[in-house]
Amino acid sequence: MKNYFLKRQKAKSLTAQIMAMERQILHRQHVIHRRGDSLVKKLRQQLAEPTTFLLAGGIGFIFGELTQCQSIPSSSTTDQSKTDETSPLINALNLITTARTLYMALPIAWMMKGSRLQKQSPDQ
């Protein structure tokens, strides 16, 4: 095996080996750029999907509702407001519950997207 590689290297001149490596590097760079362009194209298509916008809007709305600042209560109700305020732990649990609900809804969005793609594929 070792003799095979030595004979193979001796068969080609150094300039031929360098040119072959340069061609191989250029080819790999071309393949990487082509795959990168394809990946960007697919990513843009998926980000422009209506289901993605709907999911992002829902997550944004829920996150905004959970992090919304509470109004400042009047001085007469200060005793009640201390007991009525939710603790950070309750807010965190609500956020986790919401995230779990959205995670459970993802397969539904994927199924909707998949069924739409199956309907479009025969036409193309």
PDB file of C-alpha atoms in Angstrom:
ATOM      1  CA  MET A   1       0.000   0.000   0.000  1.00  0.00           C
ATOM      2  CA  LYS A   2       2.818   2.349   0.913  1.00  0.00           C
ATOM      3  CA  ASN A   3       4.577   1.610  -2.378  1.00  0.00           C
ATOM      4  CA  TYR A   4       1.373   2.419  -4.302  1.00  0.00           C
ATOM      5  CA  PHE A   5       1.238   5.953  -2.891  1.00  0.00           C
ATOM      6  CA  LEU A   6       4.944   6.510  -3.496  1.00  0.00           C
ATOM      7  CA  LYS A   7       4.646   5.367  -7.117  1.00  0.00           C
ATOM      8  CA  ARG A   8       1.523   7.487  -7.597  1.00  0.00           C
ATOM      9  CA  GLN A   9       3.231  10.600  -6.296  1.00  0.00           C
ATOM     10  CA  LYS A  10       6.315   9.964  -8.442  1.00  0.00           C
ATOM     11  CA  ALA A  11       4.188   9.487 -11.531  1.00  0.00           C
ATOM     12  CA  LYS A  12       2.970  13.081 -11.434  1.00  0.00           C
ATOM     13  CA  SER A  13       5.289  16.038 -11.449  1.00  0.00           C
ATOM     14  CA  LEU A  14       5.101  18.545  -8.635  1.00  0.00           C
ATOM     15  CA  THR A  15       3.473  21.178 -10.858  1.00  0.00           C
ATOM     16  CA  ALA A  16       0.837  18.670 -11.988  1.00  0.00           C
ATOM     17  CA  GLN A  17       0.081  17.781  -8.360  1.00  0.00           C
ATOM     18  CA  ILE A  18      -0.203  21.474  -7.447  1.00  0.00           C
ATOM     19  CA  MET A  19      -2.515  22.152 -10.374  1.00  0.00           C
ATOM     20  CA  ALA A  20      -4.669  19.152  -9.443  1.00  0.00           C
ATOM     21  CA  MET A  21      -4.944  20.376  -5.845  1.00  0.00           C
ATOM     22  CA  GLU A  22      -5.824  23.897  -7.017  1.00  0.00           C
ATOM     23  CA  ARG A  23      -8.569  22.485  -9.244  1.00  0.00           C
ATOM     24  CA  GLN A  24      -9.865  20.381  -6.365  1.00  0.00           C
ATOM     25  CA  ILE A  25      -9.915  23.401  -4.028  1.00  0.00           C
ATOM     26  CA  LEU A  26     -11.715  25.556  -6.605  1.00  0.00           C
ATOM     27  CA  HIS A  27     -14.242  22.794  -7.180  1.00  0.00           C
ATOM     28  CA  ARG A  28     -14.918  22.444  -3.444  1.00  0.00           C
ATOM     29  CA  GLN A  29     -15.290  26.215  -3.068  1.00  0.00           C
ATOM     30  CA  HIS A  30     -17.776  26.227  -5.937  1.00  0.00           C
ATOM     31  CA  VAL A  31     -19.760  23.384  -4.336  1.00  0.00           C
ATOM     32  CA  ILE A  32     -19.764  25.182  -0.968  1.00  0.00           C
ATOM     33  CA  HIS A  33     -21.037  28.423  -2.543  1.00  0.00           C
ATOM     34  CA  ARG A  34     -23.718  26.549  -4.486  1.00  0.00           C
ATOM     35  CA  ARG A  35     -24.901  24.711  -1.366  1.00  0.00           C
ATOM     36  CA  GLY A  36     -24.843  27.944   0.631  1.00  0.00           C
ATOM     37  CA  ASP A  37     -26.967  29.693  -1.974  1.00  0.00           C
ATOM     38  CA  SER A  38     -29.383  26.770  -1.949  1.00  0.00           C
ATOM     39  CA  LEU A  39     -29.586  26.870   1.854  1.00  0.00           C
ATOM     40  CA  VAL A  40     -30.269  30.623   1.878  1.00  0.00           C
ATOM     41  CA  LYS A  41     -32.966  30.174  -0.768  1.00  0.00           C
ATOM     42  CA  LYS A  42     -34.693  27.426   1.241  1.00  0.00           C
ATOM     43  CA  LEU A  43     -34.429  29.461   4.444  1.00  0.00           C
ATOM     44  CA  ARG A  44     -35.993  32.497   2.798  1.00  0.00           C
ATOM     45  CA  GLN A  45     -38.825  30.367   1.410  1.00  0.00           C
ATOM     46  CA  GLN A  46     -39.525  28.835   4.808  1.00  0.00           C
ATOM     47  CA  LEU A  47     -39.429  32.211   6.558  1.00  0.00           C
ATOM     48  CA  ALA A  48     -41.930  33.596   4.062  1.00  0.00           C
ATOM     49  CA  GLU A  49     -44.419  30.787   4.734  1.00  0.00           C
ATOM     50  CA  PRO A  50     -47.769  31.944   6.172  1.00  0.00           C
ATOM     51  CA  THR A  51     -47.569  29.316   8.918  1.00  0.00           C
ATOM     52  CA  THR A  52     -44.201  30.719  10.006  1.00  0.00           C
ATOM     53  CA  PHE A  53     -45.620  34.235  10.170  1.00  0.00           C
ATOM     54  CA  LEU A  54     -48.643  33.003  12.090  1.00  0.00           C
ATOM     55  CA  LEU A  55     -46.494  31.109  14.571  1.00  0.00           C
ATOM     56  CA  ALA A  56     -44.096  34.046  15.001  1.00  0.00           C
ATOM     57  CA  GLY A  57     -47.004  36.445  15.487  1.00  0.00           C
ATOM     58  CA  GLY A  58     -48.567  34.166  18.080  1.00  0.00           C
ATOM     59  CA  ILE A  59     -45.317  33.793  19.976  1.00  0.00           C
ATOM     60  CA  GLY A  60     -44.743  37.554  19.853  1.00  0.00           C
ATOM     61  CA  PHE A  61     -48.248  38.279  21.087  1.00  0.00           C
ATOM     62  CA  ILE A  62     -47.994  35.815  23.965  1.00  0.00           C
ATOM     63  CA  PHE A  63     -44.545  37.040  24.926  1.00  0.00           C
ATOM     64  CA  GLY A  64     -45.803  40.629  24.844  1.00  0.00           C
ATOM     65  CA  GLU A  65     -48.780  39.751  27.016  1.00  0.00           C
ATOM     66  CA  LEU A  66     -46.605  37.956  29.548  1.00  0.00           C
ATOM     67  CA  THR A  67     -44.028  40.721  29.801  1.00  0.00           C
ATOM     68  CA  GLN A  68     -46.466  43.622  29.714  1.00  0.00           C
ATOM     69  CA  CYS A  69     -45.902  46.159  32.480  1.00  0.00           C
ATOM     70  CA  GLN A  70     -48.638  46.369  35.061  1.00  0.00           C
ATOM     71  CA  SER A  71     -50.328  49.729  35.625  1.00  0.00           C
ATOM     72  CA  ILE A  72     -49.442  51.608  38.794  1.00  0.00           C
ATOM     73  CA  PRO A  73     -52.286  51.194  41.317  1.00  0.00           C
ATOM     74  CA  SER A  74     -53.730  54.122  43.244  1.00  0.00           C
ATOM     75  CA  SER A  75     -52.675  54.700  46.857  1.00  0.00           C
ATOM     76  CA  SER A  76     -56.011  53.428  48.243  1.00  0.00           C
ATOM     77  CA  THR A  77     -55.512  49.942  46.853  1.00  0.00           C
ATOM     78  CA  THR A  78     -51.838  49.460  47.729  1.00  0.00           C
ATOM     79  CA  ASP A  79     -52.612  46.813  50.362  1.00  0.00           C
ATOM     80  CA  GLN A  80     -54.653  44.743  47.910  1.00  0.00           C
ATOM     81  CA  SER A  81     -52.150  45.125  45.057  1.00  0.00           C
ATOM     82  CA  LYS A  82     -49.356  43.501  47.067  1.00  0.00           C
ATOM     83  CA  THR A  83     -51.401  40.357  47.506  1.00  0.00           C
ATOM     84  CA  ASP A  84     -52.811  40.415  43.961  1.00  0.00           C
ATOM     85  CA  GLU A  85     -49.412  40.708  42.217  1.00  0.00           C
ATOM     86  CA  THR A  86     -48.085  37.579  40.593  1.00  0.00           C
ATOM     87  CA  SER A  87     -44.692  36.409  41.665  1.00  0.00           C
ATOM     88  CA  PRO A  88     -41.819  35.949  39.202  1.00  0.00           C
ATOM     89  CA  LEU A  89     -42.128  32.213  39.743  1.00  0.00           C
ATOM     90  CA  ILE A  90     -45.754  32.257  38.599  1.00  0.00           C
ATOM     91  CA  ASN A  91     -44.754  34.330  35.543  1.00  0.00           C
ATOM     92  CA  ALA A  92     -41.991  31.847  34.720  1.00  0.00           C
ATOM     93  CA  LEU A  93     -44.376  28.902  35.069  1.00  0.00           C
ATOM     94  CA  ASN A  94     -46.908  30.637  32.828  1.00  0.00           C
ATOM     95  CA  LEU A  95     -44.182  31.257  30.248  1.00  0.00           C
ATOM     96  CA  ILE A  96     -43.091  27.599  30.364  1.00  0.00           C
ATOM     97  CA  THR A  97     -46.678  26.452  29.992  1.00  0.00           C
ATOM     98  CA  THR A  98     -47.158  28.746  27.010  1.00  0.00           C
ATOM     99  CA  ALA A  99     -43.932  27.534  25.410  1.00  0.00           C
ATOM    100  CA  ARG A 100     -45.055  23.922  25.888  1.00  0.00           C
ATOM    101  CA  THR A 101     -48.396  24.705  24.273  1.00  0.00           C
ATOM    102  CA  LEU A 102     -46.665  26.278  21.283  1.00  0.00           C
ATOM    103  CA  TYR A 103     -44.294  23.324  21.062  1.00  0.00           C
ATOM    104  CA  MET A 104     -47.267  20.972  21.000  1.00  0.00           C
ATOM    105  CA  ALA A 105     -48.839  23.085  18.221  1.00  0.00           C
ATOM    106  CA  LEU A 106     -45.742  22.898  15.997  1.00  0.00           C
ATOM    107  CA  PRO A 107     -46.567  19.467  14.528  1.00  0.00           C
ATOM    108  CA  ILE A 108     -49.942  20.810  13.446  1.00  0.00           C
ATOM    109  CA  ALA A 109     -48.246  23.683  11.617  1.00  0.00           C
ATOM    110  CA  TRP A 110     -45.803  21.254  10.007  1.00  0.00           C
ATOM    111  CA  MET A 111     -48.644  18.977   8.902  1.00  0.00           C
ATOM    112  CA  MET A 112     -50.466  21.936   7.365  1.00  0.00           C
ATOM    113  CA  LYS A 113     -47.293  22.968   5.579  1.00  0.00           C
ATOM    114  CA  GLY A 114     -46.602  19.404   4.416  1.00  0.00           C
ATOM    115  CA  SER A 115     -50.083  18.900   3.036  1.00  0.00           C
ATOM    116  CA  ARG A 116     -49.824  22.161   1.126  1.00  0.00           C
ATOM    117  CA  LEU A 117     -46.450  21.132  -0.323  1.00  0.00           C
ATOM    118  CA  GLN A 118     -47.850  17.753  -1.404  1.00  0.00           C
ATOM    119  CA  LYS A 119     -50.666  19.494  -3.243  1.00  0.00           C
ATOM    120  CA  GLN A 120     -48.201  21.789  -5.039  1.00  0.00           C
ATOM    121  CA  SER A 121     -45.591  19.172  -5.998  1.00  0.00           C
ATOM    122  CA  PRO A 122     -47.584  17.375  -8.780  1.00  0.00           C
ATOM    123  CA  ASP A 123     -48.204  20.686 -10.550  1.00  0.00           C
ATOM    124  CA  GLN A 124     -44.519  21.538 -10.744  1.00  0.00           C
TER     125      GLN A 124
END
